C-alpha cells in the first residue's frame, strides 16, 4: 500500500498545456497555456509557482502574452543563467497572418527571475518576474495552403551535475504537411540537425539521453515506429549529420485476428542508453500499455510489458525520473502515466548494475486528479545527497540513517488546474554507500532468490502432478477448478516480468524435468504432465503462437470454465499446449 501523499492544488485563469520543474531547484514549477489567438477572453500566460510547501502552491511571477498569437503549447526549463535566474523555452505560434507569410517564430526564450528568500513576504509572494528575451523560427516553411504547423514537442537532455550552461534540445512539429524534428542548442537555439519524417508523419514524442561523454542518443516515435540516432556533443551544425534508424515497428495483427487495427505509440523515455520505456494505446480506446524495449545495434526487442489499470482507456502523457544516475549500484526509475480518465498511475522499475530492468511495480493509482483532461504530467529531477563519510572518530556514520528525500509530481489540465504531489522516498537496506533512494522498496521476490524459488515450485508441482496422474495420463480435464489452482506458481511470480531473465530461468527449470501440458479433449481441455522430450516435440511456447491460435485456446478454456479474462495470460504462461499447436510456455512473467 502506498504511503500517504501530500497534495497541493491551485486554479489559474487559463487552460494549461505545459509544465516543467526547474531541474536544479524543484521548489519552482513553471506552467503555461492560454485561450489562443482571438477574442475568447482567455489570455495566454506563463506562470511561475512556488511548490516548496507540500500543501500549498504560491504564484510568484506571471507574464501576459499577446492575445494576437497562439497559446503556449510546449514548455521547458533549460538551465540557470545566473543567481536566482534561469532560461525557459516555449512553443508559441505567431499570429495567423505571420504564419500565412511563413514567418512563424514558434520557438520562444524567456528569462525567469526567482524571488530571493529575503524578498518573500509572509504570504510567500515575492518579486519574481518572467521576461521574453528571444524568438526564432526553426521549422522548414510550410507548403500547406492553410498554415497550421505548431511546436508540438519540446524536450531537453537530462540535467547533470555539475550543471552545464547548455543542453541538447529537440523540437517536433504538429499538423505539418511533412513532419520534422529539429535538434538545437538550448542556450543559443542554434540548429544541430534536422530529421525529416516524411509526408503525413509526426513525432508523437522525443527523448534524449547521454550515451557517453562524447555523444547523445535521440529517440522518437511516430504512430507505429520507433527510431534512434546518435548526436555528437562537439560537432558543428554543418557536420552533425543525423542518420536515424528504425529499431522497432508495431507489428500488424494476425490475419485471423478479430481486431485488425494496431496499437499506436503515445510517448517514450530512455531508462538507459539501451533501454526505452514506451507508452502505447490499444485500438478503439481499449486500454494502455507500457513496454520496455531493449535496443542492440539497429534492432529492438520488447523484454517487458505492463497493462495499465482498467479505467485508463487511453493514456495521454508520460514522464520518468531516475533516482540516481550510476549503474554501479543500480537505480530506480519512477514512472508517471496520465490517462483520459484524469487518473495518474505511478510505477517503478529497478535498473540493475548489469543494466537489466526488473519488473514493473505499481506504487499508486491517483484517481480524479483533475476535473478535466490532463494535458501534461512531469516529475522533478532528483539528485541524491552525498552519503555521510565516516571518520575515525565517528565510524558509525556509515550506518547512520540517510536524510529524508522527496520527489514531486506535477500535472496540469484544460480545466485551469495545477496539482503537485509530494512523494516520499525510502532507502534500500545495506551498509554505507551501497544504500540508495527508492520510491518502491525492492521486494525480496525481486532478487535472484526469486528465480531459485520459482524454479523449485515449478519442479515440485510437476513431480506432484506426475505422482497423482502419472506421466502422460490425462486426468480427464481441469473441470471448474481452473488453471490458477493447477499452476499456483503463476500467482507467486511477479506478473510484470514479461521477457525478463527470470522467464528463461524458470522455462529451463520446467523443460529440464517435466512440465504441464494441456491438450484438446472431446469435452474440455485436458491437463497432463509430460517429460522434457515430449514437451519439446509436441508443444510450442506461447511466444511462438500466432494470435489466432492464442485466441482459440482462450475461447476453449473460457468455455470450459477453466480460465477467465480477469486472470490474464500469466497463468497460461506456465503451461504447454499441444494438439492445436499452442502453448503457453516460458513460465512466469506477466
XYZ file of C-alpha atoms in Angstrom:
590
model
C 0.000 0.000 0.000
C 1.354 3.409 -0.980
C 2.123 5.806 1.860
C 0.138 8.982 2.334
C 0.956 11.537 -0.350
C 0.803 15.275 0.267
C -1.151 17.195 -2.378
C -1.088 20.894 -3.287
C -3.649 22.353 -5.703
C -4.198 25.677 -7.426
C -6.557 27.068 -10.059
C -5.365 29.669 -12.551
C -7.285 31.826 -15.014
C -6.441 29.947 -18.212
C -6.222 26.362 -19.586
C -2.787 24.808 -19.136
C -0.799 22.843 -21.716
C 2.803 22.960 -20.479
C 4.615 22.430 -17.179
C 8.164 21.807 -16.016
C 10.123 21.865 -12.753
C 13.416 23.674 -12.503
C 15.837 20.718 -12.764
C 18.191 22.393 -10.283
C 15.567 23.519 -7.767
C 12.253 21.687 -7.589
C 10.774 24.407 -5.401
C 9.842 26.188 -8.620
C 7.316 24.984 -11.180
C 6.720 26.774 -14.484
C 3.344 26.346 -16.210
C 1.853 27.865 -19.348
C -1.128 27.853 -21.688
C -3.989 30.112 -22.696
C -7.007 30.573 -24.890
C -5.019 31.047 -28.086
C -5.352 33.702 -30.759
C -8.654 35.541 -30.949
C -11.234 37.204 -28.781
C -12.038 34.292 -26.481
C -11.494 36.471 -23.447
C -8.970 33.999 -22.062
C -5.402 35.275 -22.089
C -2.182 33.475 -22.912
C 0.220 33.307 -19.971
C 3.219 31.713 -18.326
C 3.155 31.451 -14.531
C 5.879 30.661 -12.002
C 4.700 28.774 -8.909
C 6.486 28.151 -5.641
C 5.933 24.464 -4.857
C 8.177 24.265 -1.785
C 5.209 23.635 0.511
C 3.700 20.120 0.243
C 0.211 21.548 0.729
C 0.262 24.965 -0.947
C 1.164 26.397 -4.352
C 2.052 30.089 -4.390
C 2.199 32.264 -7.503
C 5.431 34.263 -7.534
C 5.572 35.577 -11.120
C 3.485 35.720 -14.298
C 3.765 37.124 -17.802
C 0.811 38.055 -20.006
C 1.466 37.070 -23.602
C -0.038 38.540 -26.741
C -3.642 37.587 -27.486
C -2.875 38.064 -31.182
C -0.711 34.928 -31.038
C -1.296 31.325 -30.089
C -1.219 29.860 -26.593
C 1.748 28.054 -25.048
C 1.800 24.514 -26.493
C 5.087 23.235 -25.019
C 7.316 24.459 -22.187
C 10.641 23.506 -20.584
C 13.080 24.960 -18.044
C 16.583 24.801 -19.543
C 19.315 25.872 -17.131
C 20.459 28.601 -14.767
C 21.889 31.747 -16.288
C 22.769 33.452 -13.019
C 21.881 33.611 -9.348
C 18.084 33.246 -8.990
C 17.773 33.371 -12.771
C 17.024 30.647 -15.323
C 16.300 30.208 -19.028
C 12.991 28.739 -20.199
C 11.940 27.696 -23.696
C 8.399 27.544 -25.048
C 6.448 26.727 -28.169
C 4.164 29.633 -29.144
C 2.912 30.203 -32.669
C 2.970 33.652 -34.197
C -0.229 35.276 -35.451
C -2.238 33.730 -38.275
C -1.079 36.500 -40.594
C 2.574 35.849 -39.794
C 2.102 32.121 -40.333
C 0.494 32.742 -43.724
C 3.635 34.639 -44.695
C 5.799 31.705 -43.466
C 7.156 33.844 -40.636
C 6.099 31.679 -37.724
C 8.528 32.373 -34.865
C 7.382 29.410 -32.820
C 10.425 28.954 -30.544
C 10.468 31.474 -27.677
C 13.010 32.130 -24.929
C 12.225 33.622 -21.522
C 14.320 34.836 -18.621
C 12.772 33.697 -15.351
C 13.853 35.590 -12.231
C 13.173 33.852 -8.933
C 12.320 35.827 -5.834
C 15.045 35.791 -3.228
C 14.124 34.338 0.130
C 14.535 37.755 1.712
C 12.113 39.378 -0.721
C 9.273 36.965 0.036
C 6.670 38.345 2.380
C 4.667 36.489 4.994
C 2.194 35.206 2.392
C 5.039 33.653 0.392
C 4.770 36.074 -2.535
C 7.911 37.689 -3.812
C 9.257 39.881 -6.556
C 9.852 37.240 -9.215
C 9.471 38.086 -12.903
C 9.296 36.494 -16.354
C 10.619 38.353 -19.393
C 10.521 37.405 -23.080
C 14.056 37.534 -24.474
C 14.100 35.945 -27.951
C 12.021 34.292 -30.646
C 13.048 32.213 -33.637
C 11.772 30.011 -36.442
C 13.480 26.630 -36.724
C 10.992 24.555 -38.722
C 11.016 24.407 -42.503
C 8.468 26.712 -44.185
C 5.084 25.047 -44.519
C 3.914 24.112 -48.020
C 0.277 23.725 -46.961
C -2.365 26.155 -48.193
C -3.577 26.584 -44.624
C -0.615 27.033 -42.284
C -1.303 25.098 -39.080
C 2.141 23.813 -38.076
C 2.929 24.269 -34.401
C 5.621 23.160 -31.944
C 4.063 20.032 -30.526
C 7.080 18.617 -28.659
C 9.887 20.300 -26.711
C 12.359 18.016 -24.968
C 15.770 18.605 -23.342
C 18.625 16.256 -22.489
C 18.786 15.328 -18.780
C 20.364 17.809 -16.384
C 23.577 16.594 -14.834
C 25.765 17.822 -12.004
C 27.779 19.923 -12.098
C 25.211 21.813 -14.133
C 26.131 22.936 -17.639
C 25.325 26.198 -19.397
C 23.538 24.450 -22.237
C 21.628 21.258 -23.001
C 20.691 19.485 -26.216
C 17.077 20.284 -27.094
C 14.660 18.704 -29.548
C 11.509 20.255 -31.002
C 8.980 18.494 -33.224
C 6.174 19.686 -35.458
C 2.473 19.119 -35.162
C -0.050 19.424 -38.033
C 2.742 19.873 -40.568
C 2.425 18.581 -44.157
C 5.749 16.807 -43.614
C 6.758 16.245 -40.026
C 10.237 17.056 -38.793
C 12.370 17.091 -35.653
C 14.965 19.801 -35.123
C 17.829 19.406 -32.642
C 19.335 22.567 -31.230
C 21.463 24.089 -28.502
C 19.232 25.254 -25.661
C 21.250 28.390 -24.893
C 21.669 29.779 -28.409
C 18.802 27.827 -30.085
C 21.283 27.178 -32.927
C 20.242 24.193 -35.011
C 22.283 20.998 -34.540
C 20.498 18.881 -37.116
C 17.181 18.034 -38.686
C 15.211 14.785 -39.074
C 12.630 14.698 -41.857
C 9.803 12.310 -41.027
C 8.046 12.354 -44.363
C 4.617 13.285 -45.624
C 1.815 12.754 -43.150
C 4.170 11.562 -40.378
C 4.576 13.263 -37.000
C 6.656 12.590 -33.921
C 4.367 11.691 -31.052
C 7.286 12.120 -28.647
C 11.064 12.607 -28.483
C 13.616 11.868 -25.777
C 17.359 12.391 -25.300
C 19.972 10.677 -23.119
C 23.729 10.949 -22.702
C 25.220 7.798 -24.209
C 28.771 8.790 -23.226
C 30.919 11.847 -22.626
C 31.088 12.309 -26.393
C 27.588 11.671 -27.680
C 23.842 11.631 -27.093
C 21.196 9.177 -28.184
C 17.962 10.682 -29.527
C 14.848 8.507 -29.844
C 11.452 9.359 -31.244
C 8.216 7.566 -32.004
C 5.664 8.098 -34.725
C 2.303 6.353 -34.690
C 3.755 2.902 -35.440
C 7.572 3.239 -35.486
C 10.388 3.922 -33.025
C 13.721 5.247 -34.272
C 17.026 6.227 -32.689
C 20.047 8.251 -33.803
C 23.324 9.482 -32.323
C 24.386 13.111 -31.939
C 27.948 14.095 -31.106
C 28.483 16.604 -28.335
C 31.091 18.760 -30.037
C 30.051 18.547 -33.672
C 29.415 21.768 -35.544
C 25.942 22.167 -37.057
C 27.353 21.801 -40.573
C 28.985 18.443 -39.744
C 26.292 16.994 -37.496
C 24.644 14.556 -39.893
C 21.757 12.616 -38.415
C 21.053 9.082 -39.543
C 18.068 7.770 -37.563
C 17.490 4.024 -37.687
C 14.089 2.441 -37.141
C 14.596 -0.037 -34.291
C 11.036 -1.209 -33.739
C 7.804 -1.307 -35.736
C 4.451 -2.071 -34.158
C 3.523 -5.433 -35.704
C 0.371 -5.908 -37.733
C -2.318 -8.144 -36.232
C -2.518 -11.719 -37.440
C -4.725 -12.252 -40.467
C -7.115 -14.348 -38.353
C -7.324 -11.838 -35.501
C -10.692 -10.211 -34.885
C -9.103 -6.781 -34.329
C -7.260 -5.523 -37.415
C -6.061 -2.186 -36.044
C -2.612 -1.804 -34.470
C -1.795 -0.174 -31.133
C -0.295 3.304 -31.516
C 2.739 4.748 -29.763
C 1.988 7.701 -27.495
C 5.258 8.548 -25.708
C 8.701 7.224 -24.820
C 11.515 7.798 -22.330
C 15.043 6.432 -22.006
C 15.757 4.292 -18.943
C 19.361 3.670 -20.039
C 21.082 4.317 -23.375
C 19.952 0.848 -24.497
C 16.542 0.624 -22.755
C 13.476 2.573 -23.848
C 10.203 2.812 -21.968
C 7.360 3.019 -24.493
C 3.750 4.023 -23.841
C 1.161 2.795 -26.329
C -2.615 2.923 -26.659
C -4.635 -0.037 -27.812
C -7.117 0.378 -30.681
C -10.554 1.888 -30.080
C -9.685 3.145 -26.592
C -9.494 -0.348 -25.130
C -6.562 0.279 -22.813
C -2.971 1.454 -22.478
C 0.278 -0.439 -22.043
C 3.899 0.179 -21.062
C 6.711 -1.747 -22.748
C 10.446 -1.931 -22.191
C 12.368 -2.040 -25.451
C 15.971 -3.220 -25.436
C 17.967 -1.757 -28.325
C 21.020 -3.576 -29.613
C 22.631 -2.022 -32.652
C 19.869 -1.328 -35.147
C 17.311 -3.673 -33.660
C 14.927 -3.561 -30.737
C 13.347 -6.300 -28.636
C 10.431 -5.978 -26.239
C 11.533 -7.546 -22.945
C 8.804 -6.354 -20.592
C 5.171 -5.285 -20.648
C 2.662 -3.868 -18.219
C -1.029 -3.271 -18.897
C -2.224 -0.180 -17.043
C -5.330 -0.112 -14.853
C -8.679 -0.817 -16.474
C -10.255 2.616 -16.197
C -7.392 4.090 -18.259
C -8.827 3.508 -21.715
C -6.241 5.780 -23.344
C -3.029 7.274 -21.974
C -2.375 10.980 -22.503
C 1.085 11.581 -21.039
C 4.273 10.023 -19.667
C 7.252 11.143 -17.634
C 10.164 9.406 -15.912
C 12.717 10.460 -13.338
C 15.642 8.316 -12.211
C 16.729 8.137 -8.578
C 20.439 8.071 -9.327
C 22.494 8.078 -12.499
C 25.171 5.420 -11.945
C 24.787 1.752 -12.794
C 27.462 0.814 -10.251
C 24.848 0.099 -7.573
C 21.794 0.237 -9.825
C 18.964 2.724 -9.516
C 15.216 3.003 -9.675
C 13.236 4.725 -12.416
C 9.960 6.327 -11.306
C 7.213 6.410 -13.934
C 4.074 8.551 -14.145
C 1.352 7.909 -16.752
C -1.748 10.085 -17.117
C -4.971 8.842 -18.658
C -8.130 10.125 -20.284
C -9.974 9.464 -17.012
C -7.911 12.158 -15.203
C -6.004 9.464 -13.328
C -2.242 9.072 -12.910
C -0.654 5.662 -12.427
C 2.690 5.668 -10.618
C 5.097 2.775 -11.166
C 8.734 1.900 -10.598
C 11.330 -0.201 -12.410
C 14.700 -1.078 -10.901
C 17.719 -0.940 -13.196
C 20.268 -3.499 -12.029
C 24.042 -2.930 -12.157
C 24.058 -5.237 -15.182
C 21.771 -2.774 -16.973
C 18.835 -5.198 -16.964
C 15.423 -3.991 -15.732
C 13.279 -5.564 -13.054
C 9.548 -5.985 -13.428
C 7.079 -3.127 -13.131
C 5.758 -2.417 -9.651
C 2.769 -0.166 -9.101
C 3.260 2.470 -6.409
C -0.139 4.162 -6.540
C -3.068 4.960 -8.814
C -4.139 8.570 -8.267
C -7.733 8.927 -9.388
C -9.740 12.044 -10.315
C -6.667 14.250 -10.032
C -8.289 16.985 -12.167
C -11.879 17.861 -13.109
C -10.994 17.837 -16.830
C -8.436 16.160 -19.081
C -4.779 16.153 -18.020
C -2.597 17.816 -20.646
C 0.852 17.432 -19.087
C 2.462 15.368 -16.354
C 6.041 15.908 -15.165
C 8.337 14.655 -12.408
C 11.035 16.662 -10.683
C 14.713 15.878 -11.235
C 16.376 14.050 -8.335
C 19.997 14.363 -7.297
C 20.739 12.213 -4.235
C 22.698 13.933 -1.486
C 26.207 12.560 -0.885
C 26.213 9.838 1.775
C 27.871 10.655 5.106
C 31.582 9.855 5.120
C 32.680 8.012 8.264
C 35.791 9.156 10.076
C 37.993 7.522 12.646
C 36.269 9.478 15.375
C 32.788 8.712 14.097
C 32.753 5.405 12.233
C 29.032 4.992 12.967
C 28.214 7.447 10.168
C 28.438 4.545 7.727
C 25.246 3.063 9.139
C 23.523 6.327 10.073
C 20.083 6.894 8.515
C 20.145 8.870 5.290
C 18.284 12.193 5.340
C 14.658 12.116 4.144
C 14.187 12.973 0.473
C 11.232 13.582 -1.821
C 10.353 13.867 -5.478
C 7.441 15.851 -6.867
C 4.830 15.047 -9.474
C 3.081 17.933 -11.240
C 0.102 17.743 -13.560
C -1.967 20.380 -15.347
C -5.268 20.317 -17.203
C -7.505 22.170 -19.618
C -9.641 22.948 -16.568
C -7.085 25.592 -15.429
C -5.896 23.400 -12.544
C -2.395 22.600 -11.271
C -1.780 19.722 -8.856
C 1.539 18.807 -7.212
C 2.002 15.536 -5.320
C 4.994 15.234 -2.978
C 6.233 11.624 -2.932
C 8.390 10.465 -0.008
C 11.394 8.296 -0.827
C 12.796 5.491 1.259
C 16.221 3.841 1.279
C 17.344 0.331 0.490
C 18.961 -1.691 3.271
C 22.692 -2.183 3.209
C 25.954 -0.828 4.538
C 27.403 2.588 3.858
C 27.404 3.802 0.266
C 25.539 0.785 -1.085
C 22.282 2.288 0.178
C 20.209 4.234 -2.307
C 16.910 6.085 -2.503
C 13.836 4.402 -3.978
C 10.135 5.161 -4.244
C 9.121 1.494 -4.056
C 11.225 -0.753 -1.833
C 12.650 -3.720 -3.748
C 10.752 -6.889 -2.922
C 12.546 -9.982 -1.690
C 10.946 -11.685 -4.678
C 12.789 -9.288 -6.991
C 16.141 -10.755 -6.005
C 17.878 -13.779 -7.548
C 16.184 -15.848 -4.839
C 13.019 -15.489 -6.887
C 14.402 -17.491 -9.775
C 15.520 -20.319 -7.492
C 12.263 -20.468 -5.543
C 10.054 -20.206 -8.601
C 12.018 -22.943 -10.356
C 11.682 -25.194 -7.323
C 7.940 -24.549 -7.220
C 7.583 -25.498 -10.880
C 9.605 -28.694 -10.450
C 7.751 -29.636 -7.259
C 4.412 -29.072 -8.979
C 5.450 -31.276 -11.888
C 6.524 -34.074 -9.508
C 3.251 -33.861 -7.563
C 1.164 -33.971 -10.732
C 3.260 -36.841 -12.021
C 2.672 -38.815 -8.850
C -1.056 -38.102 -8.849
C -1.902 -38.525 -12.509
C 1.058 -40.463 -13.857
C 3.214 -39.141 -16.673
C 1.259 -38.896 -19.902
C -2.045 -39.856 -18.283
C -4.861 -37.387 -18.598
C -6.987 -36.597 -15.539
C -9.968 -36.081 -17.808
C -9.979 -32.302 -17.899
C -9.497 -29.497 -15.448
C -13.182 -29.030 -14.783
C -14.238 -25.913 -12.932
C -11.232 -25.737 -10.628
C -9.473 -23.501 -13.147
C -5.854 -23.194 -14.220
C -4.882 -20.968 -11.279
C -5.303 -23.955 -8.940
C -3.298 -26.253 -11.185
C -0.462 -23.757 -11.574
C -0.192 -21.920 -8.235
C 3.260 -20.578 -9.020
C 1.694 -18.251 -11.559
C 0.259 -16.316 -8.635
C 3.606 -16.160 -6.861
C 5.616 -14.823 -9.746
C 5.721 -11.120 -10.496
C 3.221 -10.751 -13.390
C 5.075 -7.736 -14.762
C 8.236 -9.590 -15.768
C 7.386 -10.279 -19.424
C 10.619 -11.201 -21.130
C 12.833 -10.653 -18.059
C 15.732 -13.051 -17.423
C 13.692 -14.891 -14.766
C 11.419 -16.171 -17.511
C 14.287 -18.042 -19.077
C 15.415 -19.440 -15.729
C 12.017 -20.897 -14.954
C 11.443 -22.091 -18.513
C 14.656 -24.098 -18.369
C 13.696 -25.432 -14.950
C 10.442 -26.811 -16.336
C 11.706 -28.399 -19.513
C 14.760 -29.938 -17.809
C 12.489 -32.153 -15.664
C 8.813 -32.199 -16.541
C 6.096 -29.750 -17.308
C 2.352 -29.381 -17.560
C 0.722 -29.760 -20.978
C -2.881 -29.010 -21.910
C -4.352 -30.994 -24.801
C -7.584 -30.560 -26.673
C -10.176 -33.001 -25.325
C -13.586 -34.114 -26.625
C -15.471 -32.122 -23.990
C -12.881 -29.861 -22.388
C -9.124 -29.289 -22.473
C -7.211 -31.949 -20.524
C -4.106 -31.484 -18.394
C -1.102 -33.820 -18.383
C 2.397 -33.845 -17.010
C 4.994 -34.641 -19.634
C 8.779 -35.093 -19.677
C 11.013 -32.632 -21.440
C 11.339 -34.568 -24.682
C 7.553 -34.692 -25.126
C 7.162 -31.015 -24.351
C 9.812 -30.059 -26.872
C 8.389 -32.345 -29.558
C 4.657 -31.754 -29.186
C 4.394 -28.340 -27.580
C 5.166 -24.790 -28.522
C 5.953 -21.842 -26.255
C 3.318 -19.112 -26.076
C 5.502 -16.601 -27.865
C 5.709 -18.907 -30.907
C 1.945 -18.976 -31.431
C 0.025 -16.921 -33.918
C -2.532 -14.548 -32.380
C -5.468 -16.510 -33.816
C -4.138 -19.690 -32.180
C -3.938 -17.954 -28.822
C -7.485 -16.694 -29.224
C -8.793 -20.201 -29.986
C -7.198 -21.622 -26.836
C -8.569 -18.784 -24.729
C -12.054 -19.387 -26.077
C -11.886 -23.136 -25.345
C -10.566 -22.641 -21.824
C -13.098 -19.922 -21.073
C -15.974 -22.028 -22.429
C -14.902 -24.884 -20.151
C -14.765 -22.559 -17.147
C -11.046 -23.205 -16.725
C -9.857 -19.659 -17.384
C -11.309 -16.147 -17.288
C -10.237 -12.930 -18.905
C -9.682 -11.390 -15.477
C -6.998 -13.985 -14.705
C -4.940 -12.722 -17.617
C -2.325 -14.638 -19.567
C 0.056 -15.048 -16.628
C -1.423 -18.401 -15.578
C -1.376 -19.628 -19.179
C 2.312 -18.841 -19.473
C 3.077 -21.665 -17.025
C 1.613 -24.356 -19.305
C 2.433 -26.135 -22.563
C -0.313 -26.668 -25.110
C -0.467 -29.476 -27.627
C -2.698 -30.642 -30.463
C -3.776 -27.167 -31.541
C -0.149 -26.229 -31.714
C -0.419 -23.700 -28.992
C 1.458 -23.419 -25.850
C 1.898 -21.187 -23.189
C 5.486 -21.993 -22.256
C 8.165 -19.806 -20.749
C 6.788 -19.900 -17.270
C 6.276 -16.900 -15.120
C 6.411 -13.484 -16.459
C 3.361 -11.460 -16.842
